[in-house]
Amino acid sequence: MDSGYATPNQAHSDDGNDHDLPSPPILDTKAVLDIDLKTPDYHVPRDERLIRLTGAHPFNCEAPLSVLYDAGFLTPAGLHYVRNHGAVPRVEDADCLDWEIEITGMVENPFKVTLRELIQDYEQINLPVTLVCAGNRRKEQNVVQKGSGFNWGAAGVSTSLWTGPLLRDIIGKANPLRSARYVCMEGADQLPKGHYGTCVRLAWAMDYDRAIMIAHKQNGASLEPDHGRPVRIIIPGVIGGRSVKWLKKLIITSTPSDNYYHIYDNRVLPIIVTPEMAKDETKWWKDERYTIYDLNVQSATVYPAHDERIARVSNEPYRIKGYAYSGGGIRVGRVEISLDHGKHWRLADIEYPEDMYRKQGITELYGGRIDMYDRHTSFCWCFWEVTVNVVDLEGAKDFVVRAMDENMNIQPRDMYWNVMSMMNNWWYRVAIIKEDDYLRFEHPTQPAMIEGGWMPRVKAAGGDLLSSNYGEAVDGEVSKPANE
Amino acid sequence: MDSGYATPNQAHSDDGNDHDLPSPPILDTKAVLDIDLKTPDYHVPRDERLIRLTGAHPFNCEAPLSVLYDAGFLTPAGLHYVRNHGAVPRVEDADCLDWEIEITGMVENPFKVTLRELIQDYEQINLPVTLVCAGNRRKEQNVVQKGSGFNWGAAGVSTSLWTGPLLRDIIGKANPLRSARYVCMEGADQLPKGHYGTCVRLAWAMDYDRAIMIAHKQNGASLEPDHGRPVRIIIPGVIGGRSVKWLKKLIITSTPSDNYYHIYDNRVLPIIVTPEMAKDETKWWKDERYTIYDLNVQSATVYPAHDERIARVSNEPYRIKGYAYSGGGIRVGRVEISLDHGKHWRLADIEYPEDMYRKQGITELYGGRIDMYDRHTSFCWCFWEVTVNVVDLEGAKDFVVRAMDENMNIQPRDMYWNVMSMMNNWWYRVAIIKEDDYLRFEHPTQPAMIEGGWMPRVKAAGGDLLSSNYGEAVDGEVSKPANE
C-alpha cells in the first residue's frame, strides 16, 4: 500500500502491473498562467487550452469539445472541467498528509481522520468515474432566455480514474444513528456565504453499489489544486456539484444540508418558475424534489465539429461521433440519430471503455484495487458512432441525436427551460449548411461568450427555437422563419 | 408472528395495532365467474368488473381506469391487473404451507425452503409496492402500428401492501459465489415453452434499498390464485413481468436467464427494428441492453374520464386528476399539464400516500414490520391534480400531461414505437370535443378491443398521430388533417 504522499511527478510510480488497460493520460499541466498571477489562484498551474466561462476568476472552465473527445476515455486532469466558486485553497506538499477531516453530527462515534490515516487504515480502491456539471449544455438554454447561470457548452463532462477509500468505510466507523438520513459535506474554500457545502443521501453513502469515494488521486497522481487537493468526495452517477472538493467535514443529519450553496444551486425549478418568482419566493428553493442528484440521460455530437466542412461529393461515408451518459449507475442502452427531425432514426454503435476495467477482474493499481469486477453499475460516459453517406447529409437540413438509458428513459425533443438552466438534455441538433463546395456544420452554440451556432443565428432571424422545426425556414417557405 | 396459513376470510385478523394508515381494501372477490368455468381456471374466483384483454383465457386484465383510481392508493386484490401466460396453478389450502422453493445454482449452500419456514424462520416485512405491466398504455402504440402485444389501456398498474421476507435473507443464506451476477426465478405455471422464468441482478436482490421480497400476503390476505398463491416474488420499481408468481425455483447464475419468456418478452427493441427483423434476427433479443427492468417515468389522466361531459359554463373550476410513477425507487418530482401542446405548462399538486407508511415509524402489521422508516426509496404511484377553469378547457383543443422524476428524466412528447410496444410513456393527451351544451373528453384509446378514443378517430380521418398536432386539423385548416 502506498503510504507516502505522491507529488504529480511520481504519478505512475506504483503501477507495476501487467494489464491491458489504457495508460492513464500523461500529466500535461505545465505552469501557472499569466492570467492567474493577478488572482487568488496565483499558485495554481493550469492548461491554457481550457475555455474560461466566468472570466479570469473564479476559475470555471471546459476544454474545447473536440480536444476533450480526442483525449479519450480518461480525461487528463489538466483538461478536466472545473467548477470553482471562489479561490482555490492552497495546501503545501508538507501539509497534505496531515489534512484533517471531521466526521460529526448524528453519529455514535464522532472522530477526525487525516489523509495519512485515510490512506493507511482503509482499503484503497480505483474507479473510473465520469463527472458532469449540472450546467452542461446550459448555453443553449441561455440563448432561448437568459437564466441565472453561466454559459457551459457541451464539454462540462470529464472522466478520471479516482483512488481512495469508500466513504461507507469511514462513515460506518462513526456509526450513524438510525434516524440519520443525509451526509452533509463541507469544503475548505472560503466563500461569501461560508464554506461550500451540500449533501447526499446517507443510504447512498452506505451503498456499496453507489461507490461514493473519498479520493486523493486522479489518474494515478495526487489531486491537482483545481480538483480538490489534497482530498475530495467523488459521487459516481451524480452531478459534479455534490462531489465536494478540499473536503474538511462530514456531518450526518436527518435533513438535507442547510448550506447556502446547497439550497440556492443545482436545482431544476419547474418550468413555470420565472426569474422573478425564483427571486421572490423561497419555497421553490426549499422543495427537495427539485434538487438534482442523479444525472439524467444525455448525448451530444462531437464530430462533425462546429464549423467543420466536408466536401460535397456523394457516396462518401462520413462517421458521426459523440458521447453519451446517464446517471445513478444506469447504462446508456442505445443512441439514435435522425436526419429528418425524428421521423426516422438510425442506430449508433456504442463503445463502453469502462467495461475494460470490469473485465480486468481483481487487479491492483496505484496502491489500490480496481473495484469494478463485482459491480453491475455504469458510472462512465460511452462513445457512439454512426456512418452516414455524404449524400444523405446533403439531403438533410440537420441531424439530431438522442440516447435512451437502460431504464428506458429517453432524451426529450423539447427543451425543459428552467431558471438555473440545469440538466439541459433535449436532442442535440447539428445544422447542415450548404456552401458552394462544402457542407458546413453548426452546433447549437459555442461555450462562454464565443459566438457561433445555429441557435443564435436562428434567434437573430426571428425563428422560434423551440418549434418543431427549430425556427428554421421550411421548404416552400424560404424567407420566413417558422413560428409553428 | 403469524405462523398459520390465513385464508382470505381471515385477512384482517392480525392487524390489532392503533395507527393512522388507510384501511386495507375490503376483499371483494366473490366467486368463480361463468366465463371461467369452461377454462383451466375454473377454480379461480375473479371480479367481474375486470376488462379481459385476451378473451376468456389466459387471463389478462385491467380494471376500468376510473374504478381503479376510485379504489384509492391500495388496489383491492380483485381489481389488481393480472398478466397470466397460461393456466393458474391450483394449490389447495392444505398444501400451501408445504409449498417448496429451491435455491440452487452458483451458491455454496443450495437448499430448499417451505412457505412455512419462510414465515417462521425469516423476518417478515410489509411494503406498499406499485406493480406495472411493461405493456401499460400499449393500445396507443397498436393504433399507430400493430405490434406483437395485446391491448393494455392505462390501468395496467396497481398497488398493494405485500408481506413476506426480503429475498436477500434467503439468498444470503445460500451464500452466492463471488462470480454470480443474476438471480433467475421460475414459476409453477406450465407453459408451451416450459415454466415462466426470468431474472434480476443479484446485486439488486442483495440490496436492502431495492427491497425485493418473497411475498405470501397481499393487503393482509393470503395471495389469490391470480396473484401467485401461495407465494411470489415482488420486485419494487421494476416491471411486473419480473415478479414471478407461484415461485418454485431461485437459480443463481453468472449470465441472464435463458428462459424463453425472459428472452422473447419484456424488451424495448430499437425503433428501427421492424416486425420482420424481430422475427428473423435473434440478435435483437439477445442484447441485454434492451431488456426492461426498472420502470420509466409515467403519468396518465383519469379525470375527466373518457367520454365524460361537463357543461359549457364559464368560470367554473374543474379538477383534472390522474396518477404518476417512476422506476428504481425514484420519486416523481413534478407533474405538469399543458393546454397548448406544450408551449405553456401548469404545475400539478401531488400526493404521495406511500409516505404515510414511512411516517408511521417502526410499526407491526400482519405479523410483520412496516419496513418504510429506514427507506428513502419511492416504490408507489402518486396522485396529481390541477384545477383549471372550464373557460380554459373551452379555449383548448386538448390537454397533455407529463411527469418528471427526481432524476430529472421526463416523459417525452414523442412516442417511441417498438415492436413489442413496451414502456409507452409519451405525453398522455386528452382531446376536448365541443358539443352543443357540453365539453366531451376523449382519452387516447380504450383498452382491449373496446372502441373509442381520439387516436382511432384521428387515424380514421387520415391524420398523422405522431405529428406535433397529433394529426388533428389546425385552425384555418378545418377540413384537412395535418400531416405534419
PDB file of C-alpha atoms in Angstrom, chain A residues 5 91-100 114-116 229-230:
ATOM      1  CA  TYR A   5       2.159  11.351  -0.498  1.00  0.00           C
ATOM      2  CA  VAL A  91      -2.084  23.379   0.512  1.00  0.00           C
ATOM      3  CA  GLU A  92       1.670  22.823   0.736  1.00  0.00           C
ATOM      4  CA  ASP A  93       3.111  19.385  -0.037  1.00  0.00           C
ATOM      5  CA  ALA A  94       4.343  19.053   3.525  1.00  0.00           C
ATOM      6  CA  ASP A  95       0.835  19.613   4.918  1.00  0.00           C
ATOM      7  CA  CYS A  96      -1.122  17.250   2.670  1.00  0.00           C
ATOM      8  CA  LEU A  97      -0.858  14.071   4.727  1.00  0.00           C
ATOM      9  CA  ASP A  98      -1.862  15.908   7.888  1.00  0.00           C
ATOM     10  CA  TRP A  99      -5.017  17.319   6.268  1.00  0.00           C
ATOM     11  CA  GLU A 100      -7.833  16.539   8.674  1.00  0.00           C
ATOM     12  CA  THR A 114      -6.121  12.609   8.482  1.00  0.00           C
ATOM     13  CA  LEU A 115      -5.334  11.909   4.875  1.00  0.00           C
ATOM     14  CA  ARG A 116      -2.448   9.789   6.117  1.00  0.00           C
ATOM     15  CA  ARG A 229      -6.045  18.832  -3.443  1.00  0.00           C
ATOM     16  CA  PRO A 230      -5.399  17.051  -1.211  1.00  0.00           C
TER      17      PRO A 230
END
